[in-house]
Amino acid sequence: MLLIHCPYCEDTLPELEFTYAGEAHIARPADPSTLSDEEWRDFLFIRTNARGPHYERWRHVGCGRFFNALRDTVSDRFLMTYKAGLPRPPLTNEAAE
Amino acid sequence: MSRYRIPGKGRVDHSAPVSFTFDGKTYPGLRGDTVASALLANGVHLMGRSFKYHRPRGAVTAGSEEPNALIGTSRGPGRFEPNTRATVQELRAGLVTESQNKWPSLSFDMGAINDRAYMLFSAGFYYKTFMWPKSFWDKVYEPVIRGAAGLGKSPTETDPDHYASRYLHTDVLIVGAGPAGIAAALAAAQSGADVTLVDENPEMGGSLLSDPGVQIDGKPAWDWIEAQLGRLRAAGVRLMTRTTAIGYYHQNMVGLCQRLTDHLDSPPKGAPRERMWRVRAGQVVLAQGALEKPLVFDGNDRPGVMLAGAAQTYLHKYGVRVGDAPAVVTSHDSAWYAAFDLADNGARVAAIIDTRDTVRPDLLDAARKRGIKVLAGHTVTTTKGRLRVKSVRAAPVRGTHVGAGRDIACDCLLMCGGWTPSLHLFSHTKGSLAWDGQTFLPDRKTEDVEIAGAGRGLWGYEPALADGAAAGLRALEGLGRAGHGTSFAVANDRPGTGVSHTELPTDGNPGRARAFIDFQNDVTAKDIRLAVREGMRSIEHVKRYTTNGMATDQGKMSNINGLMIAADALGKAPPQVGLTTFRPPYTPTSFGAFCGYLRGETFQLTRKTPIDPWAEANGAVFEPVAQWRRAWYFPRAGEDMHAAVLRECKATRASLGIFDASTLGKIEVAGPDAVEFMNRMYTNPWTKLAPGRCRYGLLLGEDGFIRDDGVIGRLSPDLFHVTTTTGGAARVLTMMEDYLQTEWPELDVWLTSTTEQWATVALNGPNVLAMLKPLVQGVDWDDFPHMSCAECTVAGLPARLFRLSFTGEVGFEVNVPARHGLALWTALMEAGKPHDITPYGTEAMHVLRAEKGYIIVGQDTDGTVTPQDAGLDWAVGKAKRDFVGKRSLSRPDIVAKGRKQLVGLLTEDGSLLQEGAQIVLDPDQPKPMRMVGHVTSSYQSTMGHPIAMAVIEGGFDRMGETVFIPMPDGVRKARVTSTVFYDPDNARLKA
């Protein structure tokens, strides 16, 4: 069972308290009606499915907040977590390894 | 005294006899024995039959890696356990055990016919043999195979024991309390760290318990163990025996299964049988030692053939001589010591056969002193004996030439093909392994873990102790603490080296050799070579084709031998062929230990409404809905479900029904931007909804499919009282939070779950106004039409009153603070008496709503239904610029013709359809038929005939057409209708 750091609670807690919420940094278009069918399809369904570091969303059920994480999908290791709305942090050398 | 027990020897209590039964016969044993050691003390080697060939088998090990000696144990009703390893099960008074895989008896087994036909049962046998005729699979092959396969018998009764579950946080967890583990614990316990030392055996000490002649720091091994355990206890180290580390998970979480009562004559009342520990450790030290490897030769599985180290353990721990005339065959020095110890304890060692040409001179000297015949540079080509080994055939090897063999009489054969570091737990962490030419050793680590002693290929007590101490110190330093190093002086150490082999060379026909690698799954060397010949290249494929390593021992003894042979057949180095992945649990673990408290009534919580006690007292039958228990119907004397539901429905339509709707999800959406938030979340327009009015709300996913629905009241300009489906409450709140937090954080809105804060009572029927009005204060009845809401009092209780209907009758939902729920219900029941107020349950609620064509999300929709598909187009605010899912409603697939649409169905013969039944347009078409939809809801109705709803391709254009529902007892015909069966003009609502 993983230990996950909630950037709002500033506490590292067991995975049981968290749920996964899909890939991060996919903003809902401001006006979906202006999107073509293909663009809207991509927004709905197309995801990176990364092997390795993956930007993704998690929710801490305890405090109810959604936040972002960088997790390695091979090792299942959390490389970092950060608050929702912050820009995508760059991959560190360690993370890119 | 048992024939093979040595008086006074071993760690068993010779003054405490314990008797037990095996296959109905009573045997004497001693306190401290395992079933295997006690049987061996009585000269019984035959303990089971193998899985596939039903070959007679005996214990081959003295530990948890045992593949052969699997028995059923029982302690009264419900306490039967199959596949227990006789080498692990401790004796207790009255223990009843039985052998497995035999009929009619262990010594004469009909299934052994498989052994004669072994040429048929080679690798891939199932894949090749049962391919055709295809129709035979279901009726003939599978039932026969299933009947013959399987280890042991599954218990059929409920397990009456209970199982505990605990968490533990510790600084250092040490797995394995042999010399390396104890040394690591001594090092780690310096400077006050919290240290936990666990061992799967009843006693700590590991291999030292089987080597009492070793001296450490001037003390005999056993005295040294006792002294060190005393020191550890004094230092506050947590010592846990009978505790198996079953799995090593992320971030140093280790699962431990502690066996608490199986060894006790009579367990304390209420004591858990096992306890599962979830341990989070700062540092882990794996000191699990090494597992002895068998040698691979024809007849290496006969009862009496066992690992040399096991014989040494039976001798020293249990005082049991496994035979009077053992022969030894080995490729490692360690088996020589077993031969010496047996010779020193009254056995006449027939010979030591060593595959190596050159053996250490001191070993040769020690053998000569004891008069033991030594055959170096020899192979074993076969063994003889039906239910017990009688002789072994040894032959000299020169290069690839096998010379003339000779039979050596023996009553047991002790083998050793070297030692495999026990790396199962390390492999759970995905740590990488490195091949050292003989075996795999731990390499790159992924966790904060140290591996010590034989687990990383070291041999001999002094190196293991020094390595354990160093690992303990490194663990301490990993915690940021300091300690000092320790060294140990070992006398009479037993160093050793050895070589690894594939099958031993033979002068016989290798195609006829029964040289076993995986004893439990009956996999031979020939099977591995056949798999390679038939195209398997990766060890993972070889494993699955042959089942090598797939038995309950997870290849503890077979993996390296299988790999060596596969690599040889492929002409590759073993690391290029690879090692299969070890997975938890390390040893078979009971389901009970995994379940812990999560069974029966404590499997999951049961949510009850404030009105639940009334329902229970008034004979309600309950059904589970999400985690709630809800009153399903209220049968009166003599009524079945159908009669009760019909009475409840009719009473509601005729006069007045009352229903506990407290489980409805409730969310308060509050704040200056609440209306904007509602506009963006729900399909409906909310801006013009006046305070004091409510509206049916429809929630879509961004993909345009219906997610939830419910009536939503606007209590004030900035406060919405949202209701959701019972099962959808948490999901809807999470979805709202997601959008609010991450897409529209600029909106000033607060979301609060109020599901459990309100008790909700629904009142429906033509007499509801007459009954309710006198109880209500604070409502202007001249301005309270259908779809209104107000804060008021009902029966003197503070309330939120909604005028709405989920039945088609005039209806209300009264919400009061949960603590008043029962009082409200009681008051309404009293006030409703003149109108024969009738409580109804969820089933009547379903019937009443279905008669009106009101959908239930999740029953009439399945995640692929749009508002148009469900006939709810009217609830979509088309003038709104945007809402969640709006853009998807114009996607090409959503507007395409032929989508499944929600319609009503009336059967021609008046029969009740089955929910989930598939619908076809032409019942005479060949199978497989083209299915165009399915029945979503189906009920007996108040109108004298059943009604149903269904989703059907292009359903809206099929009104009046006939569709067909093929069922096992014949094809039903049904007419496609509107979903509104009752009062289509809503006349009753407007009344």
PDB file of N, CA and C in Angstrom, chain B residues 515-564:
ATOM      1  N   ALA B 515      12.546 -38.064 -13.615  1.00  0.00           N
ATOM      2  CA  ALA B 515      13.404 -37.208 -12.793  1.00  0.00           C
ATOM      3  C   ALA B 515      12.624 -35.939 -12.477  1.00  0.00           C
ATOM      4  N   PHE B 516      12.134 -35.832 -11.231  1.00  0.00           N
ATOM      5  CA  PHE B 516      11.193 -34.757 -10.915  1.00  0.00           C
ATOM      6  C   PHE B 516      11.892 -33.466 -10.535  1.00  0.00           C
ATOM      7  N   ILE B 517      11.295 -32.375 -11.019  1.00  0.00           N
ATOM      8  CA  ILE B 517      11.768 -31.039 -10.663  1.00  0.00           C
ATOM      9  C   ILE B 517      10.761 -30.402  -9.720  1.00  0.00           C
ATOM     10  N   ASP B 518       9.518 -30.333 -10.183  1.00  0.00           N
ATOM     11  CA  ASP B 518       8.442 -29.814  -9.337  1.00  0.00           C
ATOM     12  C   ASP B 518       7.656 -31.016  -8.824  1.00  0.00           C
ATOM     13  N   PHE B 519       7.879 -31.356  -7.568  1.00  0.00           N
ATOM     14  CA  PHE B 519       7.266 -32.563  -7.017  1.00  0.00           C
ATOM     15  C   PHE B 519       5.749 -32.412  -6.916  1.00  0.00           C
ATOM     16  N   GLN B 520       5.297 -31.234  -6.506  1.00  0.00           N
ATOM     17  CA  GLN B 520       3.858 -31.088  -6.265  1.00  0.00           C
ATOM     18  C   GLN B 520       3.066 -31.141  -7.567  1.00  0.00           C
ATOM     19  N   ASN B 521       3.611 -30.557  -8.629  1.00  0.00           N
ATOM     20  CA  ASN B 521       2.894 -30.554  -9.905  1.00  0.00           C
ATOM     21  C   ASN B 521       3.367 -31.650 -10.847  1.00  0.00           C
ATOM     22  N   ASP B 522       4.220 -32.553 -10.334  1.00  0.00           N
ATOM     23  CA  ASP B 522       4.673 -33.692 -11.135  1.00  0.00           C
ATOM     24  C   ASP B 522       5.309 -33.269 -12.452  1.00  0.00           C
ATOM     25  N   VAL B 523       6.201 -32.285 -12.400  1.00  0.00           N
ATOM     26  CA  VAL B 523       6.897 -31.854 -13.616  1.00  0.00           C
ATOM     27  C   VAL B 523       8.289 -32.489 -13.614  1.00  0.00           C
ATOM     28  N   THR B 524       8.639 -33.146 -14.730  1.00  0.00           N
ATOM     29  CA  THR B 524       9.938 -33.792 -14.822  1.00  0.00           C
ATOM     30  C   THR B 524      10.867 -33.003 -15.733  1.00  0.00           C
ATOM     31  N   ALA B 525      12.142 -33.365 -15.689  1.00  0.00           N
ATOM     32  CA  ALA B 525      13.143 -32.732 -16.564  1.00  0.00           C
ATOM     33  C   ALA B 525      12.746 -32.907 -18.023  1.00  0.00           C
ATOM     34  N   LYS B 526      12.202 -34.095 -18.331  1.00  0.00           N
ATOM     35  CA  LYS B 526      11.789 -34.381 -19.701  1.00  0.00           C
ATOM     36  C   LYS B 526      10.711 -33.383 -20.160  1.00  0.00           C
ATOM     37  N   ASP B 527       9.795 -33.021 -19.259  1.00  0.00           N
ATOM     38  CA  ASP B 527       8.731 -32.062 -19.602  1.00  0.00           C
ATOM     39  C   ASP B 527       9.319 -30.711 -19.986  1.00  0.00           C
ATOM     40  N   ILE B 528      10.338 -30.285 -19.241  1.00  0.00           N
ATOM     41  CA  ILE B 528      10.948 -28.978 -19.529  1.00  0.00           C
ATOM     42  C   ILE B 528      11.596 -29.020 -20.921  1.00  0.00           C
ATOM     43  N   ARG B 529      12.315 -30.098 -21.192  1.00  0.00           N
ATOM     44  CA  ARG B 529      12.988 -30.194 -22.494  1.00  0.00           C
ATOM     45  C   ARG B 529      11.968 -30.288 -23.634  1.00  0.00           C
ATOM     46  N   LEU B 530      10.872 -30.976 -23.371  1.00  0.00           N
ATOM     47  CA  LEU B 530       9.809 -31.076 -24.384  1.00  0.00           C
ATOM     48  C   LEU B 530       9.227 -29.691 -24.678  1.00  0.00           C
ATOM     49  N   ALA B 531       9.008 -28.913 -23.621  1.00  0.00           N
ATOM     50  CA  ALA B 531       8.447 -27.571 -23.801  1.00  0.00           C
ATOM     51  C   ALA B 531       9.371 -26.730 -24.676  1.00  0.00           C
ATOM     52  N   VAL B 532      10.669 -26.842 -24.426  1.00  0.00           N
ATOM     53  CA  VAL B 532      11.624 -26.077 -25.239  1.00  0.00           C
ATOM     54  C   VAL B 532      11.591 -26.569 -26.685  1.00  0.00           C
ATOM     55  N   ARG B 533      11.526 -27.897 -26.878  1.00  0.00           N
ATOM     56  CA  ARG B 533      11.472 -28.440 -28.240  1.00  0.00           C
ATOM     57  C   ARG B 533      10.231 -27.956 -28.973  1.00  0.00           C
ATOM     58  N   GLU B 534       9.156 -27.762 -28.213  1.00  0.00           N
ATOM     59  CA  GLU B 534       7.899 -27.361 -28.851  1.00  0.00           C
ATOM     60  C   GLU B 534       7.781 -25.852 -28.992  1.00  0.00           C
ATOM     61  N   GLY B 535       8.872 -25.150 -28.710  1.00  0.00           N
ATOM     62  CA  GLY B 535       8.903 -23.745 -29.087  1.00  0.00           C
ATOM     63  C   GLY B 535       8.851 -22.746 -27.957  1.00  0.00           C
ATOM     64  N   MET B 536       8.779 -23.195 -26.704  1.00  0.00           N
ATOM     65  CA  MET B 536       8.766 -22.240 -25.601  1.00  0.00           C
ATOM     66  C   MET B 536      10.182 -21.688 -25.440  1.00  0.00           C
ATOM     67  N   ARG B 537      10.313 -20.375 -25.402  1.00  0.00           N
ATOM     68  CA  ARG B 537      11.629 -19.771 -25.316  1.00  0.00           C
ATOM     69  C   ARG B 537      11.836 -19.055 -23.986  1.00  0.00           C
ATOM     70  N   SER B 538      10.807 -18.364 -23.525  1.00  0.00           N
ATOM     71  CA  SER B 538      10.907 -17.623 -22.266  1.00  0.00           C
ATOM     72  C   SER B 538      10.566 -18.561 -21.121  1.00  0.00           C
ATOM     73  N   ILE B 539      11.208 -18.348 -19.980  1.00  0.00           N
ATOM     74  CA  ILE B 539      10.936 -19.195 -18.816  1.00  0.00           C
ATOM     75  C   ILE B 539       9.471 -19.056 -18.386  1.00  0.00           C
ATOM     76  N   GLU B 540       8.869 -17.869 -18.683  1.00  0.00           N
ATOM     77  CA  GLU B 540       7.462 -17.686 -18.330  1.00  0.00           C
ATOM     78  C   GLU B 540       6.580 -18.636 -19.137  1.00  0.00           C
ATOM     79  N   HIS B 541       6.956 -18.859 -20.422  1.00  0.00           N
ATOM     80  CA  HIS B 541       6.181 -19.784 -21.243  1.00  0.00           C
ATOM     81  C   HIS B 541       6.421 -21.229 -20.821  1.00  0.00           C
ATOM     82  N   VAL B 542       7.696 -21.542 -20.530  1.00  0.00           N
ATOM     83  CA  VAL B 542       8.023 -22.897 -20.077  1.00  0.00           C
ATOM     84  C   VAL B 542       7.233 -23.211 -18.812  1.00  0.00           C
ATOM     85  N   LYS B 543       7.171 -22.222 -17.922  1.00  0.00           N
ATOM     86  CA  LYS B 543       6.460 -22.407 -16.654  1.00  0.00           C
ATOM     87  C   LYS B 543       4.992 -22.739 -16.906  1.00  0.00           C
ATOM     88  N   ARG B 544       4.346 -21.951 -17.765  1.00  0.00           N
ATOM     89  CA  ARG B 544       2.909 -22.140 -17.959  1.00  0.00           C
ATOM     90  C   ARG B 544       2.598 -23.406 -18.752  1.00  0.00           C
ATOM     91  N   TYR B 545       3.504 -23.774 -19.670  1.00  0.00           N
ATOM     92  CA  TYR B 545       3.265 -24.961 -20.479  1.00  0.00           C
ATOM     93  C   TYR B 545       3.436 -26.233 -19.652  1.00  0.00           C
ATOM     94  N   THR B 546       4.417 -26.188 -18.736  1.00  0.00           N
ATOM     95  CA  THR B 546       4.696 -27.405 -17.960  1.00  0.00           C
ATOM     96  C   THR B 546       4.067 -27.374 -16.576  1.00  0.00           C
ATOM     97  N   THR B 547       3.640 -26.204 -16.112  1.00  0.00           N
ATOM     98  CA  THR B 547       3.186 -25.906 -14.736  1.00  0.00           C
ATOM     99  C   THR B 547       4.334 -25.987 -13.734  1.00  0.00           C
ATOM    100  N   ASN B 548       5.571 -25.933 -14.192  1.00  0.00           N
ATOM    101  CA  ASN B 548       6.697 -25.958 -13.246  1.00  0.00           C
ATOM    102  C   ASN B 548       6.682 -24.697 -12.377  1.00  0.00           C
ATOM    103  N   GLY B 549       6.703 -24.909 -11.074  1.00  0.00           N
ATOM    104  CA  GLY B 549       6.729 -23.760 -10.167  1.00  0.00           C
ATOM    105  C   GLY B 549       5.378 -23.143  -9.912  1.00  0.00           C
ATOM    106  N   MET B 550       4.315 -23.757 -10.449  1.00  0.00           N
ATOM    107  CA  MET B 550       2.986 -23.158 -10.281  1.00  0.00           C
ATOM    108  C   MET B 550       2.202 -23.784  -9.136  1.00  0.00           C
ATOM    109  N   ALA B 551       2.826 -24.699  -8.407  1.00  0.00           N
ATOM    110  CA  ALA B 551       2.110 -25.328  -7.294  1.00  0.00           C
ATOM    111  C   ALA B 551       2.129 -24.405  -6.080  1.00  0.00           C
ATOM    112  N   THR B 552       1.531 -24.870  -4.984  1.00  0.00           N
ATOM    113  CA  THR B 552       1.371 -23.987  -3.823  1.00  0.00           C
ATOM    114  C   THR B 552       2.710 -23.629  -3.180  1.00  0.00           C
ATOM    115  N   ASP B 553       3.775 -24.367  -3.507  1.00  0.00           N
ATOM    116  CA  ASP B 553       5.082 -23.995  -2.959  1.00  0.00           C
ATOM    117  C   ASP B 553       5.771 -22.953  -3.836  1.00  0.00           C
ATOM    118  N   GLN B 554       5.109 -22.518  -4.911  1.00  0.00           N
ATOM    119  CA  GLN B 554       5.610 -21.487  -5.827  1.00  0.00           C
ATOM    120  C   GLN B 554       7.052 -21.734  -6.248  1.00  0.00           C
ATOM    121  N   GLY B 555       7.373 -22.995  -6.511  1.00  0.00           N
ATOM    122  CA  GLY B 555       8.699 -23.281  -7.056  1.00  0.00           C
ATOM    123  C   GLY B 555       9.838 -23.055  -6.093  1.00  0.00           C
ATOM    124  N   LYS B 556       9.584 -23.146  -4.805  1.00  0.00           N
ATOM    125  CA  LYS B 556      10.663 -22.866  -3.841  1.00  0.00           C
ATOM    126  C   LYS B 556      11.848 -23.785  -4.081  1.00  0.00           C
ATOM    127  N   MET B 557      11.569 -25.042  -4.453  1.00  0.00           N
ATOM    128  CA  MET B 557      12.674 -25.960  -4.712  1.00  0.00           C
ATOM    129  C   MET B 557      12.918 -26.166  -6.203  1.00  0.00           C
ATOM    130  N   SER B 558      11.928 -25.866  -7.023  1.00  0.00           N
ATOM    131  CA  SER B 558      12.006 -26.289  -8.428  1.00  0.00           C
ATOM    132  C   SER B 558      12.475 -25.204  -9.387  1.00  0.00           C
ATOM    133  N   ASN B 559      12.374 -23.933  -8.999  1.00  0.00           N
ATOM    134  CA  ASN B 559      12.603 -22.876  -9.991  1.00  0.00           C
ATOM    135  C   ASN B 559      14.000 -22.908 -10.596  1.00  0.00           C
ATOM    136  N   ILE B 560      15.015 -23.022  -9.738  1.00  0.00           N
ATOM    137  CA  ILE B 560      16.380 -22.944 -10.278  1.00  0.00           C
ATOM    138  C   ILE B 560      16.695 -24.204 -11.093  1.00  0.00           C
ATOM    139  N   ASN B 561      16.274 -25.379 -10.605  1.00  0.00           N
ATOM    140  CA  ASN B 561      16.493 -26.598 -11.393  1.00  0.00           C
ATOM    141  C   ASN B 561      15.794 -26.505 -12.748  1.00  0.00           C
ATOM    142  N   GLY B 562      14.559 -26.018 -12.757  1.00  0.00           N
ATOM    143  CA  GLY B 562      13.822 -25.878 -14.011  1.00  0.00           C
ATOM    144  C   GLY B 562      14.518 -24.915 -14.953  1.00  0.00           C
ATOM    145  N   LEU B 563      15.008 -23.821 -14.387  1.00  0.00           N
ATOM    146  CA  LEU B 563      15.695 -22.816 -15.200  1.00  0.00           C
ATOM    147  C   LEU B 563      17.000 -23.371 -15.779  1.00  0.00           C
ATOM    148  N   MET B 564      17.760 -24.097 -14.943  1.00  0.00           N
ATOM    149  CA  MET B 564      19.040 -24.662 -15.419  1.00  0.00           C
ATOM    150  C   MET B 564      18.795 -25.588 -16.613  1.00  0.00           C
TER     151      MET B 564
END
